[in-house]
């Protein structure tokens, strides 16, 4: 659809007598529309006040100047195409003599020099109307614009918001999916964990049961053997008195062997009883003062210590821990007794130490004895495992197993360092 060309001449109206009719120039200039009138050579002829206001220009400064001299492209906008688009549209209007409507243009406007002369972003909806004279030649072009900056900005903001909302929705969807996936993974993990816990509980219960059974068996066995064994001892004492006067070397030796076997059996029975107490879960968890425990252990070993002329170094202050008093006593007793026992003739020196670490205590019992080859570090903690025969070093092979069980029952660790011929250090940890 084409807007018809208007047949108006400004010059004609200039000479009109004011009394004869309206002042068309004044009327035109105060029109609310944004109009700029150009000669075909694109020089500005007339302009409305509204146009001047919208473009921050002054009539006297623009009349007579070329439109592109007054309205150049914003040099800071490398993509600015306002000038070239407008020129093309004006040329089309001149050539076709028909109104040329332009798409919305970004055409920035320079602020007056008094306000810094910077360019301001503006959007316009322009159209160019050729005004023809009687000979149907283009006499003027009316360049009419509408400032659509606010609308464009609003639209841009709307689309920005839309994009943002879209992005947000996408993000929310993705997060929702991820959350669901994570949730499902977590659920699976939880199920697996529950299953593992169930299995662990079954295994722990089984272990506890077998420990309890072992402990009961050891207790009953040692207890049941003890009664007849005491009888054997009583009769042995009786026989001893009878054979004492008989000068028979073979009989004497046999008798000595029986005596030492009897002694070993009594030690074994004692150890079995101790083992049964450590292996069972009957003892209660209490506050245990390790100063007291150590003092009692050293008292029990007093004869042994004196006999061997041993020196034992203990910390000035031992901690108080939560634990099983009997088991902790056995732990220190067995380690110190082993330090006294596994010697090669030298006077035993045993050094006990404790260090506070992060949430637990680390104890050490060091001796200057025969040492242990690292090949046997694991083996020695197994029940009845011994590295020497009875003639060399007497024992039952239960001591370190008792230690290991005692430390395990306190959720600690036990290990050792050793140099054969120089000595051994046992370490263990207990929770604070
Ligand atoms: P036992 O002392 O009754 O033989 P243990 O279970 O206490 O049994 O020790 C197992 C073995 O570990 C011992 O027979 C010995 O060979 C070795 N052993 C334990 N403690 C020491 C030590 N402090 N120095 C050298 N060897 C040791």
Tab-separated table of C-alpha atoms and ligand atoms in Angstrom:
chain	number	residue	atom	x	y	z
A	1	UNK	CA	0.000	0.000	0.000
A	2	UNK	CA	1.394	3.385	-0.984
A	3	UNK	CA	0.829	6.656	0.739
A	4	UNK	CA	-0.191	9.189	-1.897
A	5	UNK	CA	2.306	11.929	-2.675
A	6	UNK	CA	1.218	15.281	-1.273
A	7	UNK	CA	1.136	18.293	-3.470
A	8	UNK	CA	2.185	20.965	-1.022
A	9	UNK	CA	4.546	23.838	-1.556
A	10	UNK	CA	6.090	25.625	1.408
A	11	UNK	CA	7.213	28.630	-0.602
A	12	UNK	CA	3.690	29.189	-1.803
A	13	UNK	CA	2.390	29.507	1.736
A	14	UNK	CA	5.170	31.801	2.879
A	15	UNK	CA	3.706	34.664	0.885
A	16	UNK	CA	0.242	34.212	2.206
A	17	UNK	CA	-1.218	37.124	4.020
A	18	UNK	CA	-1.587	36.126	7.708
A	19	UNK	CA	-4.992	37.676	7.707
A	20	UNK	CA	-5.925	35.672	4.702
A	21	UNK	CA	-5.392	32.275	6.343
A	22	UNK	CA	-3.321	30.216	8.801
A	23	UNK	CA	0.494	30.440	9.001
A	24	UNK	CA	1.281	27.032	7.575
A	25	UNK	CA	4.971	27.212	8.532
A	26	UNK	CA	4.096	27.782	12.150
A	27	UNK	CA	1.413	25.131	11.947
A	28	UNK	CA	3.879	22.688	10.418
A	29	UNK	CA	6.652	23.447	12.880
A	30	UNK	CA	4.438	22.956	15.894
A	31	UNK	CA	2.875	19.752	14.585
A	32	UNK	CA	3.257	16.901	17.082
A	33	UNK	CA	4.713	14.624	14.385
A	34	UNK	CA	8.434	14.159	13.857
A	35	UNK	CA	8.995	15.593	10.382
A	36	UNK	CA	12.052	16.689	8.467
A	37	UNK	CA	11.679	18.168	5.023
A	38	UNK	CA	14.504	17.714	2.518
A	39	UNK	CA	15.340	18.992	-0.889
A	40	UNK	CA	16.018	16.269	-3.454
A	41	UNK	CA	19.761	16.904	-2.824
A	42	UNK	CA	19.065	15.891	0.793
A	43	UNK	CA	19.576	19.321	2.290
A	44	UNK	CA	17.323	20.065	5.242
A	45	UNK	CA	14.606	22.606	4.417
A	46	UNK	CA	12.246	22.479	7.344
A	47	UNK	CA	11.766	20.608	10.547
A	48	UNK	CA	9.128	20.263	13.233
A	49	UNK	CA	9.803	21.202	16.850
A	50	UNK	CA	8.976	17.645	17.843
A	51	UNK	CA	11.714	16.381	15.504
A	52	UNK	CA	14.209	18.857	16.962
A	53	UNK	CA	13.375	17.763	20.496
A	54	UNK	CA	13.612	14.086	19.642
A	55	UNK	CA	16.982	14.510	17.925
A	56	UNK	CA	18.362	17.068	20.416
A	57	UNK	CA	19.057	19.540	17.603
A	58	UNK	CA	18.420	23.256	17.001
A	59	UNK	CA	16.624	24.450	13.918
A	60	UNK	CA	19.132	27.167	12.991
A	61	UNK	CA	21.994	24.705	13.170
A	62	UNK	CA	20.489	22.136	10.845
A	63	UNK	CA	18.514	24.044	8.216
A	64	UNK	CA	20.529	24.263	5.020
A	65	UNK	CA	22.813	21.382	5.993
A	66	UNK	CA	22.897	17.943	4.461
A	67	UNK	CA	20.964	15.371	6.471
A	68	UNK	CA	23.965	13.033	6.858
A	69	UNK	CA	26.216	15.880	7.926
A	70	UNK	CA	23.808	16.524	10.801
A	71	UNK	CA	22.979	12.876	11.487
A	72	UNK	CA	26.112	10.767	10.929
A	73	UNK	CA	26.511	7.177	12.076
A	74	UNK	CA	27.702	6.561	15.628
A	75	UNK	CA	31.462	6.014	15.069
A	76	UNK	CA	31.567	3.832	18.202
A	77	UNK	CA	29.042	1.392	16.689
A	78	UNK	CA	30.953	-0.653	14.126
A	79	UNK	CA	27.734	-2.203	12.864
A	80	UNK	CA	25.952	1.118	12.409
A	81	UNK	CA	24.049	1.112	9.108
A	82	UNK	CA	21.545	3.953	9.732
A	83	UNK	CA	23.161	6.296	7.204
A	84	UNK	CA	23.380	3.751	4.409
A	85	UNK	CA	19.838	2.454	4.986
A	86	UNK	CA	18.372	5.946	5.089
A	87	UNK	CA	20.317	7.004	1.999
A	88	UNK	CA	19.020	3.930	0.145
A	89	UNK	CA	15.446	4.652	1.221
A	90	UNK	CA	15.667	8.340	0.217
A	91	UNK	CA	17.122	7.351	-3.146
A	92	UNK	CA	14.317	4.880	-3.636
A	93	UNK	CA	11.744	7.540	-2.796
A	94	UNK	CA	13.418	9.917	-5.263
A	95	UNK	CA	13.578	7.294	-7.986
A	96	UNK	CA	10.149	5.729	-7.535
A	97	UNK	CA	8.464	8.934	-6.421
A	98	UNK	CA	6.630	6.791	-3.947
A	99	UNK	CA	6.656	6.601	-0.182
A	100	UNK	CA	9.396	4.367	1.072
A	101	UNK	CA	8.770	2.810	4.444
A	102	UNK	CA	11.851	1.653	6.277
A	103	UNK	CA	12.196	-1.152	8.811
A	104	UNK	CA	12.919	-0.080	12.373
A	105	UNK	CA	16.411	1.411	12.376
A	106	UNK	CA	19.052	1.729	15.020
A	107	UNK	CA	20.245	5.242	14.397
A	108	UNK	CA	22.072	6.782	17.321
A	109	UNK	CA	21.726	10.487	18.026
A	110	UNK	CA	24.573	12.740	19.036
A	111	UNK	CA	23.948	14.776	22.172
A	112	UNK	CA	24.639	18.514	21.871
A	113	UNK	CA	28.263	19.544	22.430
A	114	UNK	CA	27.153	21.256	25.657
A	115	UNK	CA	26.115	17.803	26.978
A	116	UNK	CA	29.321	16.042	25.972
A	117	UNK	CA	28.531	15.289	22.309
A	118	UNK	CA	28.232	11.574	22.958
A	119	UNK	CA	25.937	9.313	20.990
A	120	UNK	CA	22.734	7.989	22.517
A	121	UNK	CA	21.199	4.719	21.356
A	122	UNK	CA	17.956	5.294	19.498
A	123	UNK	CA	15.583	3.251	17.394
A	124	UNK	CA	13.384	4.818	14.745
A	125	UNK	CA	10.539	3.788	12.523
A	126	UNK	CA	10.967	6.080	9.464
A	127	UNK	CA	9.273	6.558	6.159
A	128	UNK	CA	10.099	8.939	3.356
A	129	UNK	CA	7.369	10.636	1.396
A	130	UNK	CA	8.286	12.387	-1.893
A	131	UNK	CA	6.400	15.615	-2.544
A	132	UNK	CA	5.848	16.203	-6.238
A	133	UNK	CA	5.327	19.443	-8.096
A	134	UNK	CA	2.919	20.033	-10.984
A	135	UNK	CA	5.371	18.404	-13.377
A	136	UNK	CA	5.384	15.383	-11.121
A	137	UNK	CA	8.994	16.027	-10.247
A	138	UNK	CA	10.166	15.455	-6.698
A	139	UNK	CA	10.371	18.800	-5.017
A	140	UNK	CA	10.754	17.743	-1.401
A	141	UNK	CA	10.997	14.627	0.588
A	142	UNK	CA	9.176	14.536	3.895
A	143	UNK	CA	11.124	12.329	6.183
A	144	UNK	CA	8.834	11.207	8.947
A	145	UNK	CA	10.004	9.193	11.939
A	146	UNK	CA	8.709	7.752	15.153
A	147	UNK	CA	11.013	7.294	18.091
A	148	UNK	CA	10.511	3.628	19.029
A	149	UNK	CA	13.558	3.394	21.339
A	150	UNK	CA	11.499	2.709	24.409
A	151	UNK	CA	9.445	0.085	22.656
A	152	UNK	CA	12.539	-1.628	21.225
A	153	UNK	CA	14.296	-1.521	24.578
A	154	UNK	CA	11.223	-2.916	26.232
A	155	UNK	CA	11.027	-5.671	23.621
A	156	UNK	CA	14.735	-6.363	24.026
A	157	UNK	CA	14.272	-6.545	27.788
A	158	UNK	CA	11.274	-8.797	27.302
A	159	UNK	CA	13.184	-11.131	25.027
A	160	UNK	CA	16.154	-11.020	27.397
A	161	UNK	CA	13.799	-11.959	30.213
A	162	UNK	CA	12.279	-14.615	28.014
A	163	UNK	CA	15.700	-16.060	27.238
A	164	UNK	CA	16.599	-15.876	30.905
A	165	UNK	CA	13.345	-17.537	31.905
A	166	UNK	CA	13.899	-20.164	29.225
A	167	UNK	CA	17.435	-20.737	30.435
A	168	UNK	CA	16.260	-20.883	34.000
A	169	UNK	CA	13.519	-23.300	33.111
A	170	UNK	CA	16.034	-25.423	31.223
A	171	UNK	CA	18.390	-25.266	34.182
A	172	UNK	CA	15.613	-26.159	36.582
A	173	UNK	CA	14.591	-29.061	34.354
A	174	UNK	CA	18.188	-30.278	34.122
A	175	UNK	CA	18.638	-29.876	37.854
A	176	UNK	CA	15.407	-31.682	38.498
A	177	UNK	CA	16.515	-34.558	36.304
A	178	UNK	CA	19.929	-34.565	37.945
A	179	UNK	CA	18.396	-34.427	41.382
A	180	UNK	CA	16.184	-37.330	40.504
A	181	UNK	CA	19.151	-39.261	39.171
A	182	UNK	CA	21.275	-38.418	42.207
A	183	UNK	CA	18.350	-39.321	44.414
A	184	UNK	CA	18.049	-42.660	42.713
A	185	UNK	CA	21.825	-43.245	42.933
A	186	UNK	CA	21.717	-42.291	46.594
A	187	UNK	CA	18.829	-44.662	47.130
A	188	UNK	CA	20.798	-47.467	45.434
A	189	UNK	CA	23.871	-46.632	47.482
A	190	UNK	CA	21.817	-46.603	50.636
A	191	UNK	CA	20.323	-49.950	49.757
A	192	UNK	CA	23.799	-51.359	49.078
A	193	UNK	CA	25.049	-49.871	52.321
A	194	UNK	CA	22.147	-51.312	54.240
A	195	UNK	CA	22.787	-54.689	52.656
A	196	UNK	CA	26.514	-54.449	53.502
A	197	UNK	CA	25.641	-53.430	57.058
A	198	UNK	CA	23.267	-56.348	57.364
A	199	UNK	CA	25.972	-58.721	56.142
A	200	UNK	CA	28.522	-57.122	58.438
A	201	UNK	CA	26.165	-57.495	61.359
A	202	UNK	CA	25.617	-61.169	60.524
A	203	UNK	CA	29.394	-61.699	60.247
A	204	UNK	CA	30.079	-59.775	63.469
A	205	UNK	CA	27.402	-61.739	65.282
A	206	UNK	CA	28.864	-64.971	63.902
A	207	UNK	CA	32.347	-63.937	64.992
A	208	UNK	CA	31.095	-62.948	68.409
A	209	UNK	CA	29.295	-66.271	68.702
A	210	UNK	CA	32.350	-68.265	67.701
A	211	UNK	CA	34.502	-66.177	70.035
A	212	UNK	CA	32.065	-66.772	72.834
A	213	UNK	CA	32.041	-70.485	72.054
A	214	UNK	CA	35.834	-70.577	71.959
A	215	UNK	CA	35.996	-68.663	75.182
A	216	UNK	CA	33.439	-70.981	76.824
A	217	UNK	CA	35.332	-74.003	75.559
A	218	UNK	CA	38.644	-72.635	76.891
A	219	UNK	CA	37.027	-71.798	80.217
A	220	UNK	CA	35.336	-75.183	80.613
A	221	UNK	CA	38.396	-77.071	79.389
A	222	UNK	CA	40.791	-75.306	81.712
A	223	UNK	CA	38.339	-75.432	84.580
A	224	UNK	CA	37.530	-79.124	84.058
A	225	UNK	CA	41.174	-80.067	83.680
A	226	UNK	CA	42.163	-78.056	86.699
A	227	UNK	CA	40.286	-80.227	89.229
A	228	UNK	CA	41.803	-83.607	88.209
A	229	UNK	CA	45.107	-81.834	87.627
A	230	UNK	CA	45.104	-80.637	91.194
A	231	UNK	CA	44.628	-84.263	92.208
A	232	UNK	CA	47.606	-85.261	90.082
A	233	UNK	CA	49.624	-82.596	91.870
A	234	UNK	CA	48.564	-83.844	95.277
A	235	UNK	CA	49.541	-87.413	94.433
A	236	UNK	CA	52.828	-86.235	92.937
A	237	UNK	CA	53.722	-84.538	96.215
A	238	UNK	CA	52.933	-87.782	97.990
A	239	UNK	CA	55.084	-89.871	95.631
A	240	UNK	CA	57.863	-87.278	95.823
A	241	UNK	CA	58.232	-87.818	99.532
A	242	UNK	CA	58.279	-91.594	99.046
A	243	UNK	CA	60.910	-91.689	96.282
A	244	UNK	CA	63.150	-88.990	97.744
A	245	UNK	CA	65.279	-91.485	99.667
A	246	UNK	CA	65.585	-93.986	96.790
A	247	UNK	CA	68.987	-93.709	95.087
A	248	UNK	CA	67.698	-94.208	91.557
A	249	UNK	CA	68.916	-91.663	88.957
A	250	UNK	CA	66.433	-92.777	86.289
A	251	UNK	CA	63.552	-92.424	88.687
A	252	UNK	CA	64.817	-89.013	89.780
A	253	UNK	CA	65.003	-87.765	86.173
A	254	UNK	CA	61.554	-89.103	85.343
A	255	UNK	CA	60.259	-87.365	88.395
A	256	UNK	CA	61.836	-84.038	87.387
A	257	UNK	CA	60.274	-84.369	83.944
A	258	UNK	CA	56.855	-84.970	85.426
A	259	UNK	CA	57.319	-81.931	87.693
A	260	UNK	CA	58.236	-79.633	84.835
A	261	UNK	CA	55.387	-80.980	82.703
A	262	UNK	CA	53.065	-80.349	85.606
A	263	UNK	CA	54.350	-76.782	85.844
A	264	UNK	CA	53.836	-76.217	82.121
A	265	UNK	CA	50.332	-77.617	82.212
A	266	UNK	CA	49.437	-75.322	85.107
A	267	UNK	CA	50.753	-72.310	83.146
A	268	UNK	CA	48.788	-73.428	80.079
A	269	UNK	CA	45.642	-73.775	82.129
A	270	UNK	CA	46.155	-70.302	83.564
A	271	UNK	CA	46.730	-68.828	80.108
A	272	UNK	CA	43.677	-70.606	78.741
A	273	UNK	CA	41.574	-69.100	81.493
A	274	UNK	CA	42.957	-65.647	80.761
A	275	UNK	CA	42.330	-66.182	77.062
A	276	UNK	CA	38.737	-67.175	77.767
A	277	UNK	CA	38.192	-63.932	79.642
A	278	UNK	CA	39.665	-61.789	76.880
A	279	UNK	CA	37.816	-63.633	74.102
A	280	UNK	CA	34.423	-63.392	75.788
A	281	UNK	CA	32.242	-60.288	75.651
A	282	UNK	CA	31.174	-60.488	79.257
A	283	UNK	CA	33.414	-57.811	80.812
A	284	UNK	CA	32.040	-54.275	81.140
A	285	UNK	CA	33.576	-51.189	79.523
A	286	UNK	CA	34.777	-48.849	82.264
A	287	UNK	CA	37.054	-45.973	83.046
A	288	UNK	CA	40.487	-47.576	83.424
A	289	UNK	CA	43.409	-45.834	85.088
A	290	UNK	CA	46.469	-47.188	83.301
A	291	UNK	CA	48.753	-45.952	86.136
A	292	UNK	CA	47.050	-48.463	88.384
A	293	UNK	CA	47.074	-51.189	85.750
A	294	UNK	CA	50.793	-50.769	85.138
A	295	UNK	CA	51.609	-50.670	88.855
A	296	UNK	CA	49.718	-53.962	89.379
A	297	UNK	CA	51.422	-55.597	86.402
A	298	UNK	CA	54.871	-54.600	87.678
A	299	UNK	CA	53.976	-55.941	91.102
A	300	UNK	CA	52.928	-59.275	89.591
A	301	UNK	CA	56.191	-59.423	87.656
A	302	UNK	CA	58.302	-58.223	90.591
A	303	UNK	CA	59.992	-61.567	91.237
A	304	UNK	CA	60.798	-61.991	87.562
A	305	UNK	CA	62.175	-58.433	87.309
A	306	UNK	CA	64.397	-58.768	90.345
A	307	UNK	CA	65.633	-62.198	89.355
A	308	UNK	CA	66.755	-60.913	85.963
A	309	UNK	CA	68.050	-57.625	87.323
A	310	UNK	CA	65.823	-55.906	84.762
A	311	UNK	CA	65.286	-52.167	84.439
A	312	UNK	CA	61.806	-51.012	83.487
A	313	UNK	CA	61.126	-47.408	82.477
A	314	UNK	CA	57.537	-46.222	82.700
A	315	UNK	CA	55.998	-42.832	81.819
A	316	UNK	CA	55.565	-40.451	84.745
A	317	UNK	CA	51.894	-40.253	83.896
A	318	UNK	CA	49.789	-42.855	82.155
A	319	UNK	CA	46.368	-41.849	80.798
A	320	UNK	CA	42.947	-42.899	81.964
A	321	UNK	CA	41.018	-44.589	79.155
A	322	UNK	CA	37.675	-46.249	78.582
A	323	UNK	CA	38.127	-49.984	78.335
A	324	UNK	CA	38.172	-53.462	79.781
A	325	UNK	CA	40.388	-53.386	82.828
A	326	UNK	CA	41.349	-57.087	82.870
A	327	UNK	CA	42.168	-57.113	79.156
A	328	UNK	CA	44.346	-53.995	79.373
A	329	UNK	CA	46.179	-55.556	82.323
A	330	UNK	CA	46.834	-58.708	80.265
A	331	UNK	CA	48.013	-56.588	77.336
A	332	UNK	CA	50.719	-54.806	79.346
A	333	UNK	CA	51.579	-57.940	81.318
A	334	UNK	CA	52.193	-60.130	78.252
A	335	UNK	CA	54.260	-57.516	76.406
A	336	UNK	CA	56.450	-56.745	79.410
A	337	UNK	CA	56.779	-60.445	80.344
A	338	UNK	CA	57.862	-61.250	76.774
A	339	UNK	CA	60.424	-58.431	76.920
A	340	UNK	CA	61.823	-59.951	80.087
A	341	UNK	CA	61.714	-63.489	78.702
A	342	UNK	CA	63.085	-63.232	75.156
A	343	UNK	CA	66.594	-62.261	76.144
A	344	UNK	CA	69.938	-63.799	75.382
A	345	UNK	CA	71.630	-63.525	78.770
A	346	UNK	CA	71.829	-59.742	79.020
A	347	UNK	CA	70.040	-57.726	81.647
A	348	UNK	CA	66.627	-56.734	80.287
A	349	UNK	CA	65.876	-53.072	79.708
A	350	UNK	CA	62.230	-52.324	78.958
A	351	UNK	CA	61.014	-48.885	77.987
A	352	UNK	CA	57.297	-48.093	78.075
A	353	UNK	CA	56.029	-44.946	76.423
A	354	UNK	CA	52.808	-43.213	75.517
A	355	UNK	CA	52.010	-40.437	73.061
A	356	UNK	CA	48.744	-38.611	72.617
A	357	UNK	CA	47.714	-38.459	68.970
A	358	UNK	CA	44.606	-37.236	67.184
A	359	UNK	CA	41.803	-38.907	69.176
A	360	UNK	CA	43.850	-41.839	70.480
A	361	UNK	CA	46.853	-42.839	72.542
A	362	UNK	CA	49.785	-44.697	71.067
A	363	UNK	CA	51.733	-46.903	73.469
A	364	UNK	CA	55.048	-48.629	72.924
A	365	UNK	CA	56.885	-51.352	74.828
A	366	UNK	CA	60.514	-51.617	73.749
A	367	UNK	CA	62.993	-54.275	74.837
A	368	UNK	CA	66.659	-55.024	74.221
A	369	UNK	CA	66.026	-58.727	73.634
A	370	UNK	CA	66.660	-61.228	70.859
A	371	UNK	CA	64.406	-59.522	68.302
A	372	UNK	CA	62.098	-61.098	65.731
A	373	UNK	CA	62.639	-61.666	62.036
A	374	UNK	CA	60.079	-59.578	60.111
A	375	UNK	CA	58.945	-62.767	58.337
A	376	UNK	CA	57.198	-63.780	61.553
A	377	UNK	CA	55.549	-60.465	62.399
A	378	UNK	CA	52.069	-61.815	61.535
A	379	UNK	CA	52.581	-65.368	62.663
A	380	UNK	CA	53.406	-64.532	66.272
A	381	UNK	CA	49.910	-63.128	66.889
A	382	UNK	CA	48.265	-66.453	65.961
A	383	UNK	CA	47.101	-68.742	68.791
A	384	UNK	CA	49.742	-71.229	69.935
A	385	UNK	CA	52.290	-70.019	67.345
A	386	UNK	CA	55.788	-69.890	68.847
A	387	UNK	CA	59.194	-69.357	67.295
A	388	UNK	CA	61.140	-71.308	69.955
A	389	UNK	CA	60.872	-74.619	71.713
A	390	UNK	CA	60.116	-74.993	75.396
A	391	UNK	CA	63.743	-75.707	76.311
A	392	UNK	CA	64.868	-72.406	74.870
A	393	UNK	CA	62.011	-70.203	76.037
A	394	UNK	CA	59.030	-71.634	77.907
A	395	UNK	CA	55.552	-70.458	76.970
A	396	UNK	CA	52.141	-71.320	75.609
A	397	UNK	CA	51.950	-69.226	72.423
A	398	UNK	CA	48.787	-67.537	73.733
A	399	UNK	CA	50.252	-64.251	75.047
A	400	UNK	CA	50.336	-62.175	71.860
A	401	UNK	CA	47.010	-63.570	70.672
A	402	UNK	CA	45.527	-62.343	73.950
A	403	UNK	CA	47.165	-58.925	73.297
A	404	UNK	CA	45.747	-58.776	69.772
A	405	UNK	CA	42.252	-59.663	70.944
A	406	UNK	CA	42.439	-57.125	73.766
A	407	UNK	CA	43.499	-54.326	71.367
A	408	UNK	CA	40.859	-55.375	68.802
A	409	UNK	CA	38.194	-55.243	71.496
A	410	UNK	CA	39.212	-51.599	72.076
A	411	UNK	CA	39.117	-50.828	68.339
A	412	UNK	CA	42.851	-50.181	68.358
A	413	UNK	CA	45.777	-51.519	66.349
A	414	UNK	CA	48.827	-53.495	67.373
A	415	UNK	CA	52.061	-53.872	65.405
A	416	UNK	CA	55.793	-54.161	65.946
A	417	UNK	CA	59.220	-53.135	64.790
A	418	UNK	CA	62.190	-55.349	65.468
A	419	UNK	CA	65.832	-55.884	64.666
A	420	UNK	CA	67.024	-59.411	65.380
A	421	UNK	CA	69.797	-59.336	67.975
A	422	UNK	CA	68.940	-55.818	69.098
A	423	UNK	CA	65.410	-55.754	70.362
A	424	UNK	CA	61.744	-55.354	69.628
A	425	UNK	CA	59.211	-52.575	70.023
A	426	UNK	CA	55.515	-53.416	70.203
A	427	UNK	CA	53.125	-50.552	69.481
A	428	UNK	CA	49.402	-50.397	70.123
A	429	UNK	CA	46.714	-47.757	70.109
A	430	UNK	CA	43.713	-47.187	72.370
A	431	UNK	CA	40.972	-44.607	71.911
A	432	UNK	CA	41.077	-41.623	74.258
B	1	LIG	P1	54.829	-67.120	74.290
B	1	LIG	O1	55.488	-65.920	74.857
B	1	LIG	O2	54.012	-67.850	75.260
B	1	LIG	O3	55.740	-67.957	73.518
B	1	LIG	P2	53.478	-65.215	72.682
B	1	LIG	O4	52.202	-65.321	71.941
B	1	LIG	O5	53.567	-64.203	73.735
B	1	LIG	O6	53.777	-66.640	73.226
B	1	LIG	O7	54.627	-64.943	71.643
B	1	LIG	C1	54.680	-65.711	70.465
B	1	LIG	C2	56.112	-65.763	69.976
B	1	LIG	O8	56.546	-64.496	69.540
B	1	LIG	C3	57.076	-66.094	71.035
B	1	LIG	O9	57.173	-67.509	71.197
B	1	LIG	C4	58.378	-65.484	70.531
B	1	LIG	O10	58.973	-66.338	69.598
B	1	LIG	C5	57.908	-64.268	69.834
B	1	LIG	N1	58.036	-63.091	70.710
B	1	LIG	C6	57.061	-62.510	71.393
B	1	LIG	N2	57.500	-61.412	72.036
B	1	LIG	C7	58.820	-61.306	71.764
B	1	LIG	C8	59.863	-60.394	72.139
B	1	LIG	N3	59.609	-59.341	72.916
B	1	LIG	N4	61.082	-60.596	71.627
B	1	LIG	C9	61.333	-61.625	70.817
B	1	LIG	N5	60.402	-62.506	70.441
B	1	LIG	C10	59.155	-62.375	70.888
